[in-house]
Amino acid sequence: MSAAEAAMTFEDQFAAAFAPVVGDINATYVVLSAAIVFLMQAGFCMLAAGSVRAKNARGIIMKNLMDACVAAIMYYLLGWGFAGLLVGDGNPFIGDSQFALKGLDPTAWYNWFFQYAFAAAACTIVSGALAERATFISYLLYSVFIIGFCYPVVTHWIWSPSGWASAFRSEQADGTYKSLLFGSGAMDFAGSGAVHMVGGVAAFVGAWLLGPRVGRFDAAGKPVHIPGHNVSLAILGTFLLWFGWYGFNPGSALAVMNGASAIVARTCVTTTLGGAAGGLSTLFTQMLIQWKKEGKVVWDLMVTANGALAGLVAITAGCAMVEPWAAIIIGVIAAWFYLGGSYLTSHILKIDDPVDAIAVHMWAGIWGVLSVGLFATDGYVTQVYGVKPGTEDGVRCYGGFYGGGGKLFASQLVYVLAIFGWVGAIMGLCFAALKFAGIFRVNPALEEEGADASHYGGSAYHGLVPSAGAGMAPPALKAVYPDAPPTSQSASDSDKLERLKAQVSELAARLDTFTKGPDAA
């Protein structure tokens, strides 16, 4: 061992020994995280399927399957190029290279896989809000549009080194530095805005233009509750989504070596606390509301599940930059954004959303992005984003509650407004075009019957009549045994039938005698 090696600390020696494989370890971590995020598709599928009526379950499952397929092709062909996530010298608004992965080093392709899983998640949010009345062809068309163009542009803004809102903006090729928004740049670590708000705003505009389901509002405009057919399925989907968040948020560190493990560990803790606080806050807030309205205690399972998801959505933006106690506060307030957003959407705006995707992803997403401007700490911001480029002290802007001023919050607010304006306008045009073409919504007769019977090959449940609703009412006999032979009978069955006829005739004669009395003869 040389004198230089002897002077090295154990940590330095360990780092030097593993330096050749650090990149491989980080890449493996990102791939495993992406696989966990992809499992969220199963969670979305189960949650949406359980939240709709049985007569539409097969259709919503098909649409969720198409999310994975359409997202893969469109994000490969166009989405990754428009996102421009690894390109520093580029357009501040939109990426313009690496379409179909052309020019991207094959050793970096794992980044495409991770971002693809995010793109599929953003699109899936929309399907639940439009469930039970949107046509399949319209779903395919707007999925192509949101994944191929709308969503990637927002991710370019916030995650690309050249994006106009990004805190990652850095040194250019000529040695100068890109200016940061308000001297800060917006911070959205894992995508409360870039993923959840994008999906939520698209769902909001789509559900508004599509109109409510038949029977969702009464003659006075009051919402009529239409329960989903399988609560167990929906809650299992909720747990799968929660599990997927451990790929979504910690995986967004994009590394686990050379100090990144501290970011990953912190993100796991804050994600858990944010989701748990959201669920508990929703449970007790909703209980108090019901007690005030009806004078009785009701523990609402489905609302609580959505509250937990709202907490997870909200903590996603700041999960790497806030303290654990702050994650709890963010989750608690996210529940109120969810409940208030749900009431506003259904009772005030009269928008029908079968899975409450708008309230969970748009309203809680807005709060999540803004909360970073309040709770992000100085040290954690620097650990995630590095020192501020082009400055002598390198001090980053951080949360207002820690004395960081209002520049970060102002950046977050502008970022939120930009998402709302961009997604609302672009997806509004897309949905309006589908509506104008007459291919956005199924006709009322098919909606009443349920799309499964007419468009998806029958019920998702073998033997269930297509018209069965949320409660899965007992089906007709011919639906329970659809494969029974309709005409042929065995000799034994014929004998039984003849004996049954004879018994009926004998009973009829006795009844006639009893009715007329003994003197009738």
Coordinates of C-alpha atoms in Angstrom, one line a residue:
M1 CA 0.0 0.0 0.0
S2 CA 1.4 3.4 -1.0
A3 CA 1.7 6.3 1.4
A4 CA -1.1 8.1 -0.4
E5 CA -3.4 5.1 -0.1
A6 CA -2.6 4.8 3.6
A7 CA -3.6 8.4 4.2
M8 CA -7.0 7.8 2.6
T9 CA -10.0 7.3 4.9
F10 CA -11.9 4.1 4.8
E11 CA -14.7 6.0 3.0
D12 CA -12.3 7.3 0.4
Q13 CA -10.8 3.8 -0.2
F14 CA -14.3 2.4 -0.5
A15 CA -15.3 5.0 -3.0
A16 CA -12.2 4.5 -5.0
A17 CA -12.7 0.7 -5.1
F18 CA -16.3 0.9 -6.2
A19 CA -15.9 3.9 -8.6
P20 CA -15.9 1.7 -11.7
V21 CA -19.3 0.2 -10.8
V22 CA -21.0 3.3 -9.3
G23 CA -22.7 4.1 -12.6
D24 CA -24.0 0.5 -12.9
I25 CA -25.3 0.5 -9.4
N26 CA -27.2 3.8 -9.9
A27 CA -28.6 2.6 -13.3
T28 CA -29.8 -0.6 -11.6
Y29 CA -31.5 1.4 -8.9
V30 CA -33.3 3.6 -11.4
V31 CA -34.4 0.5 -13.4
L32 CA -35.8 -1.2 -10.3
S33 CA -37.5 2.1 -9.3
A34 CA -39.1 2.4 -12.8
A35 CA -40.4 -1.2 -12.5
I36 CA -42.1 -0.3 -9.2
V37 CA -43.6 2.9 -10.8
F38 CA -44.9 0.7 -13.7
L39 CA -46.7 -1.4 -11.1
M40 CA -48.7 1.6 -10.3
Q41 CA -50.6 0.8 -13.6
A42 CA -52.0 -2.2 -11.8
G43 CA -53.0 0.0 -8.9
F44 CA -54.7 2.6 -11.2
C45 CA -56.5 -0.3 -13.0
M46 CA -57.9 -1.9 -9.8
L47 CA -58.9 1.5 -8.3
A48 CA -60.7 2.6 -11.4
A49 CA -62.3 -0.8 -12.0
G50 CA -63.6 -1.0 -8.5
S51 CA -64.9 2.6 -8.6
V52 CA -67.1 2.2 -11.6
R53 CA -70.2 0.1 -12.0
A54 CA -69.8 -3.6 -13.0
K55 CA -71.3 -3.0 -16.4
N56 CA -68.3 -0.8 -17.3
A57 CA -65.4 -2.6 -15.5
R58 CA -64.1 -4.4 -18.6
G59 CA -63.9 -1.2 -20.6
I60 CA -61.9 0.8 -17.9
I61 CA -59.5 -2.2 -17.6
M62 CA -58.9 -2.1 -21.3
K63 CA -58.2 1.6 -21.3
N64 CA -55.7 1.1 -18.5
L65 CA -54.0 -1.6 -20.5
M66 CA -53.8 0.8 -23.4
D67 CA -52.0 3.4 -21.3
A68 CA -49.0 1.1 -21.0
C69 CA -49.0 0.3 -24.7
V70 CA -49.7 3.8 -26.1
A71 CA -47.3 5.5 -23.7
A72 CA -44.4 3.2 -24.7
I73 CA -44.8 3.9 -28.4
M74 CA -45.5 7.6 -28.2
Y75 CA -42.9 8.3 -25.5
Y76 CA -40.3 6.5 -27.7
L77 CA -41.2 8.3 -30.9
L78 CA -41.9 11.8 -29.6
G79 CA -42.2 12.2 -25.9
W80 CA -38.6 11.7 -24.9
G81 CA -37.5 14.1 -27.6
F82 CA -39.9 16.9 -26.6
A83 CA -38.9 16.4 -23.0
G84 CA -35.2 17.0 -23.7
L85 CA -34.3 15.9 -20.1
L86 CA -30.6 15.3 -20.7
V87 CA -30.0 18.1 -23.1
G88 CA -28.5 21.3 -21.5
D89 CA -28.2 23.6 -24.4
G90 CA -31.7 23.7 -25.9
N91 CA -35.0 25.5 -26.3
P92 CA -36.3 26.8 -22.9
F93 CA -39.8 25.8 -23.9
I94 CA -39.5 22.4 -25.6
G95 CA -36.9 19.7 -26.4
D96 CA -35.9 19.2 -30.0
S97 CA -33.6 16.2 -30.2
Q98 CA -33.2 12.5 -29.4
F99 CA -36.5 11.5 -30.9
A100 CA -36.8 7.7 -31.0
L101 CA -33.7 7.8 -28.8
K102 CA -31.5 8.9 -31.7
G103 CA -28.3 10.3 -30.4
L104 CA -28.8 9.1 -26.9
D105 CA -25.9 6.9 -25.5
P106 CA -27.3 3.4 -25.1
T107 CA -25.8 3.3 -21.6
A108 CA -28.3 6.1 -20.7
W109 CA -31.4 4.3 -22.1
Y110 CA -32.5 3.4 -18.6
N111 CA -33.5 7.1 -18.2
W112 CA -36.0 6.6 -20.9
F113 CA -37.5 3.6 -19.2
F114 CA -37.9 5.6 -15.9
Q115 CA -39.5 8.5 -17.6
Y116 CA -41.8 6.3 -19.7
A117 CA -43.3 4.9 -16.5
F118 CA -44.0 8.5 -15.3
A119 CA -45.7 9.4 -18.7
A120 CA -48.0 6.4 -18.5
A121 CA -49.0 7.4 -14.9
A122 CA -49.9 10.9 -16.0
C123 CA -52.1 9.6 -18.8
T124 CA -53.9 7.0 -16.6
I125 CA -55.1 9.8 -14.3
V126 CA -57.4 11.0 -17.1
S127 CA -59.1 7.7 -17.8
G128 CA -60.8 7.4 -14.4
A129 CA -62.3 10.9 -14.6
L130 CA -63.9 10.1 -18.0
A131 CA -65.0 6.6 -17.1
E132 CA -68.3 5.1 -18.2
R133 CA -69.1 7.5 -21.0
A134 CA -66.0 8.2 -23.1
T135 CA -65.5 6.2 -26.3
F136 CA -62.5 3.9 -26.7
I137 CA -61.4 5.6 -29.9
S138 CA -61.4 9.0 -28.2
Y139 CA -59.3 7.6 -25.4
L140 CA -56.7 6.3 -27.8
L141 CA -56.5 9.7 -29.6
Y142 CA -56.2 11.9 -26.5
S143 CA -53.7 9.4 -25.0
V144 CA -51.5 9.8 -28.0
F145 CA -51.7 13.6 -27.7
I146 CA -51.0 13.9 -24.0
I147 CA -48.1 11.5 -23.9
G148 CA -46.6 12.5 -27.2
F149 CA -46.8 16.3 -26.7
C150 CA -48.6 17.9 -23.8
Y151 CA -46.9 16.1 -20.9
P152 CA -43.3 16.1 -22.2
V153 CA -43.4 19.9 -22.6
V154 CA -44.1 20.4 -18.9
T155 CA -41.3 18.0 -17.9
H156 CA -38.9 19.9 -20.1
W157 CA -39.8 23.1 -18.3
I158 CA -39.1 21.7 -14.8
W159 CA -36.5 18.9 -15.2
S160 CA -34.4 19.8 -18.2
P161 CA -31.2 21.8 -17.7
S162 CA -32.5 24.2 -20.3
G163 CA -36.2 24.4 -19.2
W164 CA -37.4 28.0 -18.4
A165 CA -38.7 27.1 -15.0
S166 CA -36.1 24.6 -13.9
A167 CA -33.8 25.0 -10.9
F168 CA -31.4 22.7 -12.8
R169 CA -30.5 25.5 -15.3
S170 CA -26.8 25.7 -15.3
E171 CA -23.7 26.7 -17.3
Q172 CA -24.0 26.9 -21.0
A173 CA -21.4 25.8 -23.6
D174 CA -20.0 29.4 -23.9
G175 CA -19.4 29.6 -20.1
T176 CA -22.3 31.9 -19.3
Y177 CA -25.2 30.9 -17.0
K178 CA -28.9 30.7 -17.7
S179 CA -31.0 32.9 -15.6
L180 CA -33.2 31.2 -13.0
L181 CA -36.8 32.1 -12.6
F182 CA -36.9 34.9 -9.9
G183 CA -33.3 33.9 -9.2
S184 CA -34.6 30.6 -7.8
G185 CA -36.2 28.3 -10.3
A186 CA -39.2 26.1 -9.6
M187 CA -38.6 22.9 -7.7
D188 CA -40.8 19.8 -8.3
F189 CA -38.7 16.9 -7.3
A190 CA -40.8 13.9 -8.3
G191 CA -43.8 15.6 -10.1
S192 CA -46.7 16.9 -8.1
G193 CA -47.0 19.4 -10.9
A194 CA -45.3 17.7 -13.9
V195 CA -47.2 14.4 -13.5
H196 CA -50.2 14.8 -11.2
M197 CA -51.3 18.3 -12.0
V198 CA -50.9 17.6 -15.7
G199 CA -53.1 14.5 -15.4
G200 CA -55.5 16.3 -13.1
V201 CA -55.9 19.4 -15.3
A202 CA -56.4 17.2 -18.4
A203 CA -59.0 15.2 -16.4
F204 CA -60.7 18.4 -15.3
V205 CA -61.0 19.8 -18.8
G206 CA -62.0 16.5 -20.3
A207 CA -64.7 15.7 -17.8
W208 CA -66.1 19.2 -18.1
L209 CA -66.4 19.0 -21.9
L210 CA -67.6 15.4 -21.8
G211 CA -70.5 16.0 -19.4
P212 CA -71.8 13.9 -16.5
R213 CA -73.0 10.4 -16.6
V214 CA -76.7 9.8 -17.1
G215 CA -78.3 10.1 -13.7
R216 CA -75.4 11.7 -11.9
F217 CA -77.3 14.9 -11.1
D218 CA -81.0 15.1 -10.3
A219 CA -83.5 17.6 -11.8
A220 CA -82.4 20.3 -9.3
G221 CA -78.7 19.8 -10.2
K222 CA -77.9 18.0 -6.9
P223 CA -75.3 15.2 -7.2
V224 CA -76.6 11.7 -7.0
H225 CA -74.2 9.2 -5.6
I226 CA -73.3 6.4 -8.0
P227 CA -71.2 3.9 -6.0
G228 CA -68.6 1.7 -7.5
H229 CA -69.3 -2.0 -7.6
N230 CA -66.2 -3.4 -5.7
V231 CA -64.8 -1.5 -2.8
S232 CA -62.3 -4.3 -2.0
L233 CA -60.8 -4.0 -5.5
A234 CA -60.5 -0.2 -5.2
I235 CA -58.8 -0.4 -1.9
L236 CA -56.3 -3.0 -3.1
G237 CA -55.6 -0.7 -6.0
T238 CA -54.9 2.1 -3.5
F239 CA -52.3 0.0 -1.6
L240 CA -50.6 -0.9 -4.9
L241 CA -50.4 2.8 -5.8
W242 CA -49.0 3.6 -2.4
F243 CA -46.3 0.9 -3.0
G244 CA -45.6 2.4 -6.4
W245 CA -44.8 5.7 -4.8
Y246 CA -41.7 4.2 -3.3
G247 CA -40.4 3.9 -6.8
F248 CA -41.9 7.2 -7.9
N249 CA -40.4 9.5 -5.2
P250 CA -37.2 7.9 -4.0
G251 CA -36.4 6.8 -7.6
S252 CA -36.4 10.4 -8.7
A253 CA -33.1 10.9 -7.0
L254 CA -31.8 8.9 -10.1
A255 CA -28.9 7.5 -8.0
V256 CA -28.2 5.8 -4.7
M257 CA -24.4 6.1 -4.5
N258 CA -22.0 8.9 -3.5
G259 CA -24.3 10.6 -1.0
A260 CA -27.6 10.1 -2.8
S261 CA -28.7 7.4 -0.3
A262 CA -29.4 10.2 2.2
I263 CA -31.8 11.8 -0.2
V264 CA -33.4 8.4 -1.0
A265 CA -33.8 7.6 2.8
R266 CA -35.4 11.0 3.5
T267 CA -37.7 10.7 0.6
C268 CA -39.0 7.3 1.8
V269 CA -39.8 8.8 5.2
T270 CA -41.5 11.9 4.0
T271 CA -43.5 10.0 1.4
T272 CA -44.8 7.6 4.1
L273 CA -45.7 10.4 6.5
G274 CA -47.4 12.5 3.9
G275 CA -49.6 9.7 2.7
A276 CA -50.5 8.6 6.2
A277 CA -51.3 12.1 7.4
G278 CA -53.5 12.6 4.3
G279 CA -55.5 9.5 5.1
L280 CA -56.0 10.3 8.7
S281 CA -56.8 13.9 8.1
T282 CA -59.4 13.0 5.5
L283 CA -60.9 10.3 7.7
F284 CA -61.6 12.6 10.7
T285 CA -62.5 15.7 8.7
Q286 CA -65.0 13.7 6.7
M287 CA -66.4 12.2 9.9
L288 CA -66.9 15.6 11.4
I289 CA -68.6 16.8 8.3
Q290 CA -71.0 13.8 8.3
W291 CA -71.7 14.2 12.0
K292 CA -72.5 17.9 11.5
K293 CA -74.8 17.2 8.6
E294 CA -76.5 14.0 9.7
G295 CA -75.9 13.8 13.4
K296 CA -74.1 10.4 13.2
V297 CA -70.6 9.1 12.9
V298 CA -69.6 7.6 9.5
W299 CA -66.2 6.3 8.7
D300 CA -65.9 6.7 5.0
L301 CA -63.5 4.1 3.5
M302 CA -63.3 5.3 -0.1
V303 CA -63.0 9.0 0.8
T304 CA -60.2 8.0 3.3
A305 CA -58.4 6.1 0.6
N306 CA -58.5 9.1 -1.8
G307 CA -57.2 11.2 1.1
A308 CA -54.2 9.1 1.5
L309 CA -53.5 9.3 -2.2
A310 CA -53.9 13.1 -2.0
G311 CA -51.3 13.2 0.7
L312 CA -49.0 11.2 -1.5
V313 CA -49.6 13.5 -4.4
A314 CA -48.9 16.6 -2.3
I315 CA -45.6 15.3 -0.8
T316 CA -44.3 14.3 -4.2
A317 CA -43.0 17.8 -5.1
G318 CA -41.0 18.4 -1.9
C319 CA -40.4 14.9 -0.6
A320 CA -36.6 15.3 -0.8
M321 CA -36.5 18.9 0.6
V322 CA -38.7 19.0 3.6
E323 CA -38.4 17.7 7.2
P324 CA -40.5 14.7 8.4
W325 CA -42.7 17.0 10.6
A326 CA -43.4 19.2 7.6
A327 CA -44.4 16.2 5.5
I328 CA -47.1 15.5 8.1
I329 CA -48.5 19.1 7.8
I330 CA -48.4 18.9 4.0
G331 CA -50.4 15.6 4.1
V332 CA -52.9 17.1 6.6
I333 CA -53.6 20.1 4.4
A334 CA -53.6 18.0 1.3
A335 CA -56.7 16.3 2.7
W336 CA -58.5 19.6 2.9
F337 CA -57.5 20.5 -0.6
Y338 CA -58.9 17.1 -1.7
L339 CA -62.2 17.4 0.2
G340 CA -62.7 21.0 -0.8
G341 CA -61.7 20.3 -4.4
S342 CA -64.1 17.3 -4.6
Y343 CA -67.0 19.4 -3.3
L344 CA -66.2 22.3 -5.7
T345 CA -65.9 19.9 -8.6
S346 CA -69.1 18.0 -8.1
H347 CA -71.4 20.4 -6.2
I348 CA -70.4 23.8 -7.6
L349 CA -69.0 23.1 -11.1
K350 CA -71.3 20.1 -11.6
I351 CA -68.4 18.0 -13.1
D352 CA -68.7 14.3 -12.9
D353 CA -65.6 12.4 -11.8
P354 CA -66.2 8.7 -10.9
V355 CA -62.9 8.2 -9.1
D356 CA -62.3 11.8 -7.8
A357 CA -59.1 12.0 -9.9
I358 CA -59.5 15.7 -10.3
A359 CA -59.6 16.4 -6.6
V360 CA -56.8 14.0 -5.8
H361 CA -54.4 14.9 -8.5
M362 CA -55.1 18.5 -9.6
W363 CA -56.1 20.2 -6.3
A364 CA -53.7 18.2 -4.1
G365 CA -51.0 18.6 -6.7
I366 CA -51.4 22.4 -6.7
W367 CA -50.9 22.4 -2.9
G368 CA -47.9 20.1 -3.2
V369 CA -46.1 22.4 -5.6
L370 CA -46.8 25.5 -3.5
S371 CA -45.8 23.8 -0.2
V372 CA -42.2 23.6 -1.4
G373 CA -42.0 27.4 -1.4
L374 CA -43.0 27.3 2.3
F375 CA -41.3 24.2 3.8
A376 CA -38.1 23.5 1.7
T377 CA -35.0 23.8 3.9
D378 CA -31.8 25.4 2.9
G379 CA -29.6 22.4 3.4
Y380 CA -31.9 19.9 1.7
V381 CA -32.3 22.2 -1.3
T382 CA -28.6 22.5 -1.8
Q383 CA -28.1 18.7 -1.3
V384 CA -30.6 18.0 -4.1
Y385 CA -29.9 20.9 -6.6
G386 CA -26.3 21.8 -5.7
V387 CA -25.0 25.3 -5.1
K388 CA -26.5 28.1 -7.1
P389 CA -24.6 28.5 -10.3
G390 CA -22.9 31.8 -11.3
T391 CA -22.9 33.2 -7.7
E392 CA -20.1 33.7 -5.2
D393 CA -21.8 32.2 -2.1
G394 CA -23.8 29.6 -4.1
V395 CA -26.8 30.0 -1.7
R396 CA -30.1 28.6 -3.1
C397 CA -33.5 30.1 -2.5
Y398 CA -35.5 28.0 0.0
G399 CA -38.8 27.9 1.9
G400 CA -40.4 31.1 3.2
F401 CA -41.1 29.5 6.6
Y402 CA -37.4 29.1 7.1
G403 CA -36.5 32.7 6.3
G404 CA -35.8 32.0 2.6
G405 CA -37.9 34.9 1.3
G406 CA -40.6 34.6 -1.3
K407 CA -38.7 34.0 -4.5
L408 CA -39.0 30.2 -4.4
F409 CA -42.8 30.5 -3.6
A410 CA -43.2 32.9 -6.5
S411 CA -41.5 30.5 -8.8
Q412 CA -43.7 27.7 -7.6
L413 CA -46.8 29.8 -8.2
V414 CA -45.8 30.8 -11.7
Y415 CA -45.1 27.2 -12.5
V416 CA -48.5 26.1 -11.2
L417 CA -50.2 28.8 -13.4
A418 CA -48.2 27.8 -16.4
I419 CA -49.2 24.1 -16.1
F420 CA -52.9 25.1 -15.7
G421 CA -52.8 27.4 -18.7
W422 CA -50.8 25.0 -21.0
V423 CA -52.6 21.8 -20.2
G424 CA -56.0 23.4 -20.0
A425 CA -55.6 25.1 -23.4
I426 CA -53.9 22.2 -25.3
M427 CA -56.0 19.4 -23.9
G428 CA -59.1 21.6 -24.1
L429 CA -58.5 21.9 -27.9
C430 CA -58.0 18.2 -28.1
F431 CA -61.1 17.3 -26.3
A432 CA -63.2 20.0 -28.1
A433 CA -62.0 18.5 -31.4
L434 CA -63.1 15.0 -30.4
K435 CA -66.5 16.4 -29.2
F436 CA -67.0 18.4 -32.5
A437 CA -66.2 15.2 -34.5
G438 CA -68.9 13.3 -32.5
I439 CA -66.5 10.6 -31.3
F440 CA -66.0 11.7 -27.7
R441 CA -69.0 10.2 -26.0
V442 CA -71.0 7.0 -26.3
N443 CA -74.7 7.4 -27.0
P444 CA -77.1 7.4 -24.1
A445 CA -78.6 4.0 -24.8
L446 CA -75.2 2.3 -24.8
E447 CA -74.3 4.2 -21.6
E448 CA -77.4 2.9 -19.9
E449 CA -76.6 -0.6 -21.0
G450 CA -73.0 -0.4 -20.1
A451 CA -70.1 -0.3 -22.7
D452 CA -68.9 -3.8 -21.7
A453 CA -71.7 -5.6 -23.5
S454 CA -71.5 -3.6 -26.7
H455 CA -67.9 -2.7 -27.1
Y456 CA -65.6 -5.0 -25.0
G457 CA -66.9 -8.5 -25.5
G458 CA -69.2 -8.8 -22.5
S459 CA -69.0 -8.5 -18.7
A460 CA -65.8 -8.5 -16.8
Y461 CA -67.6 -11.1 -14.5
H462 CA -68.6 -14.3 -16.1
G463 CA -72.3 -14.8 -16.0
L464 CA -73.2 -11.2 -14.9
V465 CA -75.9 -9.6 -17.0
P466 CA -74.7 -6.4 -18.7
S467 CA -77.3 -4.2 -17.0
A468 CA -76.3 -5.2 -13.5
G469 CA -75.1 -2.1 -11.7
A470 CA -73.0 -1.2 -8.7
G471 CA -74.5 -3.9 -6.4
M472 CA -74.1 -6.8 -8.9
A473 CA -77.7 -7.8 -8.6
P474 CA -78.5 -11.5 -9.1
P475 CA -78.5 -12.2 -12.8
A476 CA -81.2 -14.0 -14.8
L477 CA -80.9 -17.8 -15.0
K478 CA -79.9 -17.8 -18.7
A479 CA -77.0 -15.4 -17.9
V480 CA -75.7 -17.6 -15.1
Y481 CA -75.5 -20.6 -17.3
P482 CA -74.9 -19.2 -20.8
D483 CA -73.4 -22.4 -22.0
A484 CA -76.3 -24.8 -21.1
P485 CA -77.9 -26.6 -24.1
P486 CA -81.1 -24.7 -25.0
T487 CA -83.2 -27.4 -26.6
S488 CA -81.9 -30.9 -26.1
Q489 CA -83.1 -32.9 -23.1
S490 CA -82.1 -36.3 -21.9
A491 CA -84.6 -39.1 -21.5
S492 CA -84.3 -38.8 -17.7
D493 CA -85.2 -35.1 -18.0
S494 CA -88.3 -35.9 -20.1
D495 CA -89.5 -38.5 -17.5
K496 CA -89.1 -36.0 -14.7
L497 CA -91.1 -33.4 -16.7
E498 CA -94.0 -35.8 -17.4
R499 CA -94.2 -36.7 -13.7
L500 CA -94.1 -33.1 -12.7
K501 CA -97.0 -32.4 -15.1
A502 CA -99.0 -35.3 -13.6
Q503 CA -98.4 -33.9 -10.1
V504 CA -99.5 -30.5 -11.2
S505 CA -102.7 -31.9 -12.8
E506 CA -103.5 -33.8 -9.6
L507 CA -103.0 -30.8 -7.4
A508 CA -105.2 -28.7 -9.7
A509 CA -108.0 -31.3 -9.5
R510 CA -107.9 -31.4 -5.7
L511 CA -107.9 -27.6 -5.5
D512 CA -111.0 -27.5 -7.8
T513 CA -112.8 -30.0 -5.6
F514 CA -112.0 -28.1 -2.4
T515 CA -113.2 -24.9 -3.9
K516 CA -116.6 -26.3 -5.2
G517 CA -117.3 -28.3 -2.0
P518 CA -118.4 -32.0 -1.6
D519 CA -121.9 -31.5 -3.3
A520 CA -120.4 -30.4 -6.5
A521 CA -120.4 -33.9 -7.9

